[in-house]
Coordinates of C-alpha atoms in Angstrom, one line a residue:
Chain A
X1 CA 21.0 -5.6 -12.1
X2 CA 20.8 -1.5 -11.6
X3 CA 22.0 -0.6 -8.6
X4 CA 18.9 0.5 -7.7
X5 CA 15.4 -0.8 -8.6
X6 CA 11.4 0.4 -7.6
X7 CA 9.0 -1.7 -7.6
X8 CA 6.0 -1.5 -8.9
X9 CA 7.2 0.5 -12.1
X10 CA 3.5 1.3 -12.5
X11 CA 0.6 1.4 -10.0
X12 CA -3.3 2.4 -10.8
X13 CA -5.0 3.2 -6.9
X14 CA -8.5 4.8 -6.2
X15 CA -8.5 8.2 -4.4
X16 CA -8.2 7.6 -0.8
X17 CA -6.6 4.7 -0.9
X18 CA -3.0 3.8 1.1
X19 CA 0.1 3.7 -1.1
X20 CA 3.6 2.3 -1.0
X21 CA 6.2 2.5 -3.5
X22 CA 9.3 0.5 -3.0
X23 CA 12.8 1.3 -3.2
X24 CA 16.1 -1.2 -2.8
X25 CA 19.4 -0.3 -3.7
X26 CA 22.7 -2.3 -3.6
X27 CA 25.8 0.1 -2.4
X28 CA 26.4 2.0 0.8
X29 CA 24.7 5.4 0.6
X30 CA 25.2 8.3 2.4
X31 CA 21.7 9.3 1.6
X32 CA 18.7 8.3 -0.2
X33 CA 16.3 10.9 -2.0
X34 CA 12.4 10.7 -2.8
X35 CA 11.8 13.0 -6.0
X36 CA 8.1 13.5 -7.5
X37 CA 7.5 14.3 -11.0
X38 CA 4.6 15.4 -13.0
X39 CA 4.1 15.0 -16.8
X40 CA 5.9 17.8 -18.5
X41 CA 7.6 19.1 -15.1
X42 CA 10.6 19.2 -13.1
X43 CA 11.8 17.5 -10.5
X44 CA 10.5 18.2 -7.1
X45 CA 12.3 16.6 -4.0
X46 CA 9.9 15.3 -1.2
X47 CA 12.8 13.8 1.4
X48 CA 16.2 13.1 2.1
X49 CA 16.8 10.8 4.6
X50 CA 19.9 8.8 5.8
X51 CA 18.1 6.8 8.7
X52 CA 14.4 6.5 10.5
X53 CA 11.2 8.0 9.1
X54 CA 10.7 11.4 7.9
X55 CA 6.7 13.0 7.3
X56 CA 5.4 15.3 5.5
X57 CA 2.0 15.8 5.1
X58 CA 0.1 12.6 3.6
X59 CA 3.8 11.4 2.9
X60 CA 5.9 9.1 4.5
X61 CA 9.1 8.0 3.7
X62 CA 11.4 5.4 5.4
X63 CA 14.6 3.5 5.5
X64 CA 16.2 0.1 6.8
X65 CA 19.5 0.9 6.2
X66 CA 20.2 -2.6 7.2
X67 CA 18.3 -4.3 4.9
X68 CA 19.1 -1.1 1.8
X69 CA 15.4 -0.7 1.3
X70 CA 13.0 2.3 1.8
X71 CA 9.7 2.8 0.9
X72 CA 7.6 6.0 0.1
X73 CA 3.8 6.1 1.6
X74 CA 1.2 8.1 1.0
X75 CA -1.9 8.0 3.2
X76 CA -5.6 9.1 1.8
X77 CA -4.0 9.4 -2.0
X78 CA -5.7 11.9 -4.0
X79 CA -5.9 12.1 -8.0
X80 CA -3.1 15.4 -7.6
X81 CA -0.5 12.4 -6.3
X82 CA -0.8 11.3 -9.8
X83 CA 2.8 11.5 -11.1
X84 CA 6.1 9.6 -10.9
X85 CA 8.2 8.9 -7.7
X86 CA 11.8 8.4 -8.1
X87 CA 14.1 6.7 -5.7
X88 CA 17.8 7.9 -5.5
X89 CA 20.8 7.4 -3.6
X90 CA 23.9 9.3 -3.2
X91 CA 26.4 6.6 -2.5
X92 CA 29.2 6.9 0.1
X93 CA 32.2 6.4 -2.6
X94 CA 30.7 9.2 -5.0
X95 CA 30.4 12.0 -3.2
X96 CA 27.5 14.0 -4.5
X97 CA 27.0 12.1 -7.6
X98 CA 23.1 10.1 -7.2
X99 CA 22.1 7.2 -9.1
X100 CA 18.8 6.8 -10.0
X101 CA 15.8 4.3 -10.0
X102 CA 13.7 4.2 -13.0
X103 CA 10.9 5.7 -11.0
X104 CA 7.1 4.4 -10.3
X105 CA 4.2 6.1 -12.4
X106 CA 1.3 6.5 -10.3
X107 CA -2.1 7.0 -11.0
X108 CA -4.9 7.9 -9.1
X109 CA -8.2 7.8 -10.5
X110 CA -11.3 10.0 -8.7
Chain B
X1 CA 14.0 31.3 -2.6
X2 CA 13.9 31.5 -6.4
X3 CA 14.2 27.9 -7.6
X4 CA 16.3 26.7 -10.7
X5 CA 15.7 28.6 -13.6
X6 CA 16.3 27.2 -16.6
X7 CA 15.6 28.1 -20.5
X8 CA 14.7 27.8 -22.7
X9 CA 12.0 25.2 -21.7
X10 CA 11.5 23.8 -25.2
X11 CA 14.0 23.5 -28.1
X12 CA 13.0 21.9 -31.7
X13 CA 16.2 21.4 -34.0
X14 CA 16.9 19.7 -36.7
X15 CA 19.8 16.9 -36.3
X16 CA 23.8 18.7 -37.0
X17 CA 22.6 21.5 -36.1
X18 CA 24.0 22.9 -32.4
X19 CA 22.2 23.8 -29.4
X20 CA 22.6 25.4 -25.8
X21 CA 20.8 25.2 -22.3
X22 CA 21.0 27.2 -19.9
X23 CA 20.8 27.2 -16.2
X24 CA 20.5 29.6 -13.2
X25 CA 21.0 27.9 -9.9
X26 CA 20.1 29.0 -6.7
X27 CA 22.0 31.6 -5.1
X28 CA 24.2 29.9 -2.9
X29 CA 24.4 26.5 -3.9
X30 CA 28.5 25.4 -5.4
X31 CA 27.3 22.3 -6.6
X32 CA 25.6 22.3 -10.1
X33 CA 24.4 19.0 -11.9
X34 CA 23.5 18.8 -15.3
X35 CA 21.0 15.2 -16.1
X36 CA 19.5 14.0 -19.0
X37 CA 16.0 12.1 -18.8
X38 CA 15.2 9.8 -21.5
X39 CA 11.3 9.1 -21.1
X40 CA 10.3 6.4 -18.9
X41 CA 14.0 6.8 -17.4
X42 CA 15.2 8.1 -14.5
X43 CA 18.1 11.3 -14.5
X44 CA 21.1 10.6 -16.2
X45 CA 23.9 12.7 -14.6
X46 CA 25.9 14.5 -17.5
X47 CA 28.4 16.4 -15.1
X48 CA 28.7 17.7 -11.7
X49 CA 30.2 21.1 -10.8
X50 CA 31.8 22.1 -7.5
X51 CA 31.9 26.0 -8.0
X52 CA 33.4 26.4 -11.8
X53 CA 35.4 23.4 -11.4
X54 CA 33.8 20.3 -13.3
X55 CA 34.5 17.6 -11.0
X56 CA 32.6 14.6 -12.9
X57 CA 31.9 14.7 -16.2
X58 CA 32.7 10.7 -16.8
X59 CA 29.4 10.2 -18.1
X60 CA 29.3 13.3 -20.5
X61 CA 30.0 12.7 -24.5
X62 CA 32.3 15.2 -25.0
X63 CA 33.0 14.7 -28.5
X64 CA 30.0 16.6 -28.9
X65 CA 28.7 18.1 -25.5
X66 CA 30.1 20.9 -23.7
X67 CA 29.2 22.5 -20.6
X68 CA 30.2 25.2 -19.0
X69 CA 30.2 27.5 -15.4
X70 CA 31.8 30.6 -15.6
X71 CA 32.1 32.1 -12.0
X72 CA 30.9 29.5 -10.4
X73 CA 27.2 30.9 -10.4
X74 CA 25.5 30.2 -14.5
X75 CA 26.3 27.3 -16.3
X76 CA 25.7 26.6 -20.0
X77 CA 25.5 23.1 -21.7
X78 CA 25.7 22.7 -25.7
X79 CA 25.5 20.4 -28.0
X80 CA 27.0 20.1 -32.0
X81 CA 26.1 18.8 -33.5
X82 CA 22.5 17.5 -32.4
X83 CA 22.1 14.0 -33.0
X84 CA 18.5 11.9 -33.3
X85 CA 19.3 10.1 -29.9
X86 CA 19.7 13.4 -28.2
X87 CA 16.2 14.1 -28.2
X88 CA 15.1 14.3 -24.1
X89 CA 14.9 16.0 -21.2
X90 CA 17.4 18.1 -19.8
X91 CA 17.3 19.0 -16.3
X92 CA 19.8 21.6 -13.7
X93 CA 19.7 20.6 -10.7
X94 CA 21.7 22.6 -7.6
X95 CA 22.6 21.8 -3.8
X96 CA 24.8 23.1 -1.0
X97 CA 28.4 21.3 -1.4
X98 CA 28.5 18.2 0.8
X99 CA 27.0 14.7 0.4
X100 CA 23.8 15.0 2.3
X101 CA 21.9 18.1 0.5
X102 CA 19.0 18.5 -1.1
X103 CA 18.7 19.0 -4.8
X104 CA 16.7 21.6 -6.0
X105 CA 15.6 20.6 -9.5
X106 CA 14.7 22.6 -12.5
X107 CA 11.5 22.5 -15.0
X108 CA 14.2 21.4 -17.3
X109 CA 14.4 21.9 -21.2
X110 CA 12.7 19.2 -23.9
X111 CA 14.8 18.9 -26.6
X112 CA 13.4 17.2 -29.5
X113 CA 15.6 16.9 -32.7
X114 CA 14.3 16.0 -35.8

């Protein structure tokens, strides 16, 4: 089991619509990270957040630090969301090292 | 800011032969992480610098990667010789030392190796 999974891996909306991409993770972090990439690209990071519920924009991202999930929203998604969204945590015992999800490829279609 | 600069953005070798990344950071920011992204995958971390000091590299194959970080500031990575399986994406990322900073990410570098 990888420390920490997305869910869905893949997800196919219609422009406007609302979207949530999961994240759950298994250790104590000190923070977890929302990336975006697009297809040939580097790595943009959207938020870092330890507790709550950060915005930004159409985005959204919170965290239940109880229950080691966050999730990633976008409201009104347009086809320029198109792109994967990766989950990662830094966890408490590794200093700055972050571990990874696999990330969710979204598509939005006009 | 400038962001992460690295080069060359795309690299086409042929297997044994060597190879070398490079990475500008943002001025600034002591810690300097070199990934690897195998498509579909998420990062891979390679090694971590603090400043020039490399203070994880667990994860790196050092019988044939090296990396780098003279000063503190530039940092190299290099493979040789190049295997098949080394074909991905290599990405710099950098962030203010502690545990809760932002990375800034690179475009990265595509290797392919044929």
């Amino acid at each position: 089991k990888n420390e920490v999974e997305q869910s869905p891996q893949n997800l196919t909306a219609q422009e406007g619509e609302f979207i949530t991409i999961n994240c759950s993770y298994s250790v104590g972090i000190s923070a977890l990270h929302w990336l975006q990439q697009h297809p040939g690209g580097g790595i943009v990071s959207l938020f870092m957040l330890s507790s709550g519920k950060k915005k930004h924009g159409r985005l959204i991202a919170t965290i239940n630090i109880q229950e080691k999930h966050s999730s990633l929203h976008i409201t009104a998604s347009h086809p320029r969301d198109s792109a994967v969204y990766i989950c990662a945590v830094g966890q408490e015992t590794s200093g700055s090292r972050l571990t990874f999800g696999e990330g969710t490829q979204l598509t939005v279609n006009p | 800011e400038a962001g992460v600069v690295q080069s060359p953005r795309y690299k086409i070798i042929e297997k044994k032969q060597p190879v070398a990344f490079w990475c500008n950071p943002i001025s600034g920011h002591n810690t300097l992480y070199w990934y690897r992204q195998n498509l579909g995958q998420g990062p891979e971390l390679l090694i971590r610098y603090e400043n020039e000091e490399a203070v994880d590299d667990s994860q790196l194959p050092k019988d044939r990667f090296s990396a780098e970080r003279l000063k503190g500031v530039d940092s190299t990575l290099k493979i040789q010789p190049a295997e098949l399986g080394d074909s991905a994406v290599y990405l710099c990322a950098s962030s203010r030392t502690g545990k809760i900073s932002p990375l800034h990410f690179g475009n990265g570098t595509r290797l392919t190796v044929t």
